PDB file of C-alpha atoms in Angstrom:
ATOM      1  CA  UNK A 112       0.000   0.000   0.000  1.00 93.00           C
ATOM      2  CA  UNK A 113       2.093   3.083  -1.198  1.00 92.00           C
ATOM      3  CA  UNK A 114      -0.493   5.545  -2.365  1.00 89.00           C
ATOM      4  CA  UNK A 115       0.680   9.176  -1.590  1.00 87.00           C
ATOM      5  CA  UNK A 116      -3.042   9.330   0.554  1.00 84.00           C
ATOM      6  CA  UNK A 117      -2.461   7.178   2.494  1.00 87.00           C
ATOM      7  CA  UNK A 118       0.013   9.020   4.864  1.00 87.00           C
ATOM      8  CA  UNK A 119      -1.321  10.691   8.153  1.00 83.00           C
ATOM      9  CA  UNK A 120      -0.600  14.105   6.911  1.00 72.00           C
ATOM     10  CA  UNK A 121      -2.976  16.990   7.019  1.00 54.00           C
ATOM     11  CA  UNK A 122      -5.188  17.760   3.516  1.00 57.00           C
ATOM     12  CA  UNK A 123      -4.029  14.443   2.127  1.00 52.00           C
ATOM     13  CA  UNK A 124      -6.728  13.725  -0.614  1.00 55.00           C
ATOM     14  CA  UNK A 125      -7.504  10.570  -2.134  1.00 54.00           C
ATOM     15  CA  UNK A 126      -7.607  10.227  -5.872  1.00 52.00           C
ATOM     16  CA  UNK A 127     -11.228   9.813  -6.053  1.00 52.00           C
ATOM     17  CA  UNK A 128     -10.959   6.191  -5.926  1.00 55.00           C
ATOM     18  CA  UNK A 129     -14.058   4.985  -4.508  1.00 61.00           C
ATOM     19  CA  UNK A 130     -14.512   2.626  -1.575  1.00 72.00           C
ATOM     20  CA  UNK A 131     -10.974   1.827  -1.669  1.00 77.00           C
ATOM     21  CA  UNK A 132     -10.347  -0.627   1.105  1.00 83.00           C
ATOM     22  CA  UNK A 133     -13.892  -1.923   0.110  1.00 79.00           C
ATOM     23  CA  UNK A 134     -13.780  -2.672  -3.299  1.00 77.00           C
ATOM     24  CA  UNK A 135     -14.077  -5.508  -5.137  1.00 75.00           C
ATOM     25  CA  UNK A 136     -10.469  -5.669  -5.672  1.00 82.00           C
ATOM     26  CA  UNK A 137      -9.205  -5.121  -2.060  1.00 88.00           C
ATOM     27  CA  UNK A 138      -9.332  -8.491  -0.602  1.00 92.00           C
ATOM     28  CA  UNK A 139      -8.204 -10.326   2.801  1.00 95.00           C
ATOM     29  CA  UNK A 140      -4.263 -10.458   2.471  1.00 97.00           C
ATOM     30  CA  UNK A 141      -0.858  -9.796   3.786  1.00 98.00           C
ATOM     31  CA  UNK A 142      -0.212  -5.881   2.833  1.00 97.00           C
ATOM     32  CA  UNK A 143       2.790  -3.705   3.569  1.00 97.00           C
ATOM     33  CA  UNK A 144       2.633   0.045   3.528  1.00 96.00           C
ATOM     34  CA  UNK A 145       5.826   1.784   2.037  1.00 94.00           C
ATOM     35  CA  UNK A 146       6.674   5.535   0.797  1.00 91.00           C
ATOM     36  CA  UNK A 147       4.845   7.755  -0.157  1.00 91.00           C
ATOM     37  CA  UNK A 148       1.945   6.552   2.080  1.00 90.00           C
ATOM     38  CA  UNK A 149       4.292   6.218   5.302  1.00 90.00           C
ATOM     39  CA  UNK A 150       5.435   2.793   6.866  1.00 93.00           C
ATOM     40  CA  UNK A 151       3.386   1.498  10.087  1.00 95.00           C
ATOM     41  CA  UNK A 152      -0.373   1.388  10.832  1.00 95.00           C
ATOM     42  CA  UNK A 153      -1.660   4.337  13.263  1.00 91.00           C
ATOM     43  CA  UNK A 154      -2.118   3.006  16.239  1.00 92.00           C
ATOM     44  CA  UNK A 155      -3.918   5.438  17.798  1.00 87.00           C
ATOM     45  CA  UNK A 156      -6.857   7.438  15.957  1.00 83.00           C
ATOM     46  CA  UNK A 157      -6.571  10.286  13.811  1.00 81.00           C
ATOM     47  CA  UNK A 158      -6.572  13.719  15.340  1.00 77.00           C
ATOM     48  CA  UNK A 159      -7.469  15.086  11.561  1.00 72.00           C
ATOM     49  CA  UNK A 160     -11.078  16.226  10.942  1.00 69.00           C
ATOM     50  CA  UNK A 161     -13.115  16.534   8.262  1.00 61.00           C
ATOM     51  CA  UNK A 162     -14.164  14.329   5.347  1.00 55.00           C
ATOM     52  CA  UNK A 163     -11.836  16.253   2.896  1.00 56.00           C
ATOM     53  CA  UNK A 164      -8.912  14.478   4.574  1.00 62.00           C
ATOM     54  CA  UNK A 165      -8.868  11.299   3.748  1.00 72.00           C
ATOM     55  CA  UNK A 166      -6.962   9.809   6.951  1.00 79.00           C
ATOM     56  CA  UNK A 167      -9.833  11.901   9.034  1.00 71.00           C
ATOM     57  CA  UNK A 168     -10.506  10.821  12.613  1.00 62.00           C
ATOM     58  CA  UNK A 169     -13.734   9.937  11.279  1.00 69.00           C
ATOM     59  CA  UNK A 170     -12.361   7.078   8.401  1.00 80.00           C
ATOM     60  CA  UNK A 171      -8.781   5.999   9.119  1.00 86.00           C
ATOM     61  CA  UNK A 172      -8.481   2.709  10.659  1.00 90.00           C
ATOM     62  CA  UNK A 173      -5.676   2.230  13.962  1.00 91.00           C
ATOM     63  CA  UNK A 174      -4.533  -0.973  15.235  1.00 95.00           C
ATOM     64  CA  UNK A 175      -5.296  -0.955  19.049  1.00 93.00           C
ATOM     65  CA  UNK A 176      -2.259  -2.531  20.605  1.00 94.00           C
ATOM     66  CA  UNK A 177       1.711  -2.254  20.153  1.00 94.00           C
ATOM     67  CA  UNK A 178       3.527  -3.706  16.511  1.00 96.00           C
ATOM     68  CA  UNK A 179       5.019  -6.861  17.541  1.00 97.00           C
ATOM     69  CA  UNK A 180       9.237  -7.266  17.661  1.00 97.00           C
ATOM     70  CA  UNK A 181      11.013  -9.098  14.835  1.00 96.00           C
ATOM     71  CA  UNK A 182      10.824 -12.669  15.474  1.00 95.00           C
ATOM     72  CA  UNK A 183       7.540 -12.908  16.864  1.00 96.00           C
ATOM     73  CA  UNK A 184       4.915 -14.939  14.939  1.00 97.00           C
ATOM     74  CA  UNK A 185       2.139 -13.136  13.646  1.00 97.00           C
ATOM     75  CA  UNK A 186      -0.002 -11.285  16.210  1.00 97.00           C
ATOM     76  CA  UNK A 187      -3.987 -10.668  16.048  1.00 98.00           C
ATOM     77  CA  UNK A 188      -4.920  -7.437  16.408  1.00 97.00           C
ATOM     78  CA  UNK A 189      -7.978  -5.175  16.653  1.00 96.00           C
ATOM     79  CA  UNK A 190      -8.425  -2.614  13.710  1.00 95.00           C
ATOM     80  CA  UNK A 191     -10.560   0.369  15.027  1.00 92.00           C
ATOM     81  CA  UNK A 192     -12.391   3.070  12.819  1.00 87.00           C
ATOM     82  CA  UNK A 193     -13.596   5.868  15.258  1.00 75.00           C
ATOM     83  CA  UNK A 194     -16.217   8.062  14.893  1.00 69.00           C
ATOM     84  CA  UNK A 195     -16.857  11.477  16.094  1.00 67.00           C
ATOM     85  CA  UNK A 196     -20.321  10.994  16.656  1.00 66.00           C
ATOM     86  CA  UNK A 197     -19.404   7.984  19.368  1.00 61.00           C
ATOM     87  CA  UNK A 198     -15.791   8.911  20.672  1.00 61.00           C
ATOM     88  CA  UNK A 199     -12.364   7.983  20.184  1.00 62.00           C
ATOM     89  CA  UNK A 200     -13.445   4.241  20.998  1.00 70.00           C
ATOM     90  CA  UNK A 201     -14.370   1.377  18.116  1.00 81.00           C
ATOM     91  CA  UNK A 202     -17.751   2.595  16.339  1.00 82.00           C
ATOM     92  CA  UNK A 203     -16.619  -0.001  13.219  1.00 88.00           C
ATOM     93  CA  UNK A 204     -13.596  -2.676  13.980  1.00 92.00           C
ATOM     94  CA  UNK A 205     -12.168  -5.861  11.493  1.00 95.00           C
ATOM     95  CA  UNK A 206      -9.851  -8.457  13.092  1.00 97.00           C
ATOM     96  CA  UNK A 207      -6.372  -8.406  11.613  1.00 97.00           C
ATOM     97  CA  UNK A 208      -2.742 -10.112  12.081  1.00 98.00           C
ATOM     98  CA  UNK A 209       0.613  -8.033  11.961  1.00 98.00           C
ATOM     99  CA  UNK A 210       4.354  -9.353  11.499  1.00 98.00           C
ATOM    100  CA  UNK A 211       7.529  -7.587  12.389  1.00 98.00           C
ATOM    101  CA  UNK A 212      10.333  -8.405   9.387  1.00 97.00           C
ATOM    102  CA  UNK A 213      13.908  -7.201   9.261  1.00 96.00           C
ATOM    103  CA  UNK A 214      15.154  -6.140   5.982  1.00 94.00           C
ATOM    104  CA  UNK A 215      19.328  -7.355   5.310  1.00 94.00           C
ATOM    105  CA  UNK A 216      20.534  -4.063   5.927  1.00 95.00           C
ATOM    106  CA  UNK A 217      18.492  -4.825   9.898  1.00 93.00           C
ATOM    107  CA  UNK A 218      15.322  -1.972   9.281  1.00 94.00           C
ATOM    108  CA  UNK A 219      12.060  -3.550  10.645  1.00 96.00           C
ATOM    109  CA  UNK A 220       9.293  -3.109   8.195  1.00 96.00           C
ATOM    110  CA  UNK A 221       5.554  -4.964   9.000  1.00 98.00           C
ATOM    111  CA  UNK A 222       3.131  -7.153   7.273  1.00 98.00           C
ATOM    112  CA  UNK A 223      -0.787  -6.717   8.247  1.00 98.00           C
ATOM    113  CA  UNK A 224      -2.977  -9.127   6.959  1.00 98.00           C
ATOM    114  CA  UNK A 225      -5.720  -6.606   6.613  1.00 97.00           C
ATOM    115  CA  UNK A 226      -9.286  -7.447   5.381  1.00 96.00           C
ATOM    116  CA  UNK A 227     -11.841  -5.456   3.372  1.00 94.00           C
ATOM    117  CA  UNK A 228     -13.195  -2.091   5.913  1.00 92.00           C
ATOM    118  CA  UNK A 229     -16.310  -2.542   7.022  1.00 88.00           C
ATOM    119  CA  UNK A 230     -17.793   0.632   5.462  1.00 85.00           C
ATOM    120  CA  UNK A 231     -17.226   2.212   2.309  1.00 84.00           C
ATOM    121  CA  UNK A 232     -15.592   5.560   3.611  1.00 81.00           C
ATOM    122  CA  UNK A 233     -13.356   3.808   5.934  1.00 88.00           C
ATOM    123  CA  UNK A 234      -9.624   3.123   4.657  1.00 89.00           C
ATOM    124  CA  UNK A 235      -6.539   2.020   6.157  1.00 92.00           C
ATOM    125  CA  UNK A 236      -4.122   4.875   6.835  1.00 90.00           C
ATOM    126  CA  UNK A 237      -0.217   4.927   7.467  1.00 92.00           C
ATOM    127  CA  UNK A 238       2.578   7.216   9.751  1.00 90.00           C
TER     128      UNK A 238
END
């Protein structure tokens, strides 16, 4: 996952893809996020408002939880997708698994095995 949207960042904009993380085309697997959409799942929620940005505190999913170290097998994790309208807590959630690697020069990067959102608006959003 290495769209430019993707990254926390403040008036990020999507490319008018809709239902991204919902489509037909986004299905249950092992995903990585890499430059330019940042490298690690949020794992708190988004302190961004409003629906023009698309990692908004109202659509980007966090992983409750800490990333795992290298050498642990996968972990399950809960994916949260808050909304204003019912607090910072889990209005939407989707179970999930994340992996710690180590690349050969020894930088961790992670795996999530991320499924489709569970609404259309809600996408999965990198730091």
């Amino acid at each position: 996952l290495n769209q430019s949207w993707r990254k926390l960042q403040s008036g990020s904009s999507g490319d008018g893809t809709y239902c991204p993380d919902r489509s037909s085309s986004f299905r249950k697997a092992w995903y990585r996020f890499s430059a330019p959409a940042g490298t690690r799942m949020l794992t708190a929620p988004s302190t961004y408002e409003g629906y023009n940005n698309i990692c908004s505190h109202d659509r980007a999913g966090w992983m409750r939880g800490e990333h795992p170290a290298v050498g642990q097998e996968p972990t399950s994790r809960r994916i949260c997708f808050a909304s204003k309208d019912f607090g910072p807590d889990c209005q939407w959630s989707v179970e999930a698994r994340v992996v710690a690697c180590e690349e050969g020069d020894g930088s961790i990067f992670y795996l999530y095995e991320l499924p489709p959102t569970p609404q259309c608006s809600l996408v999965y959003c990198a730091q």
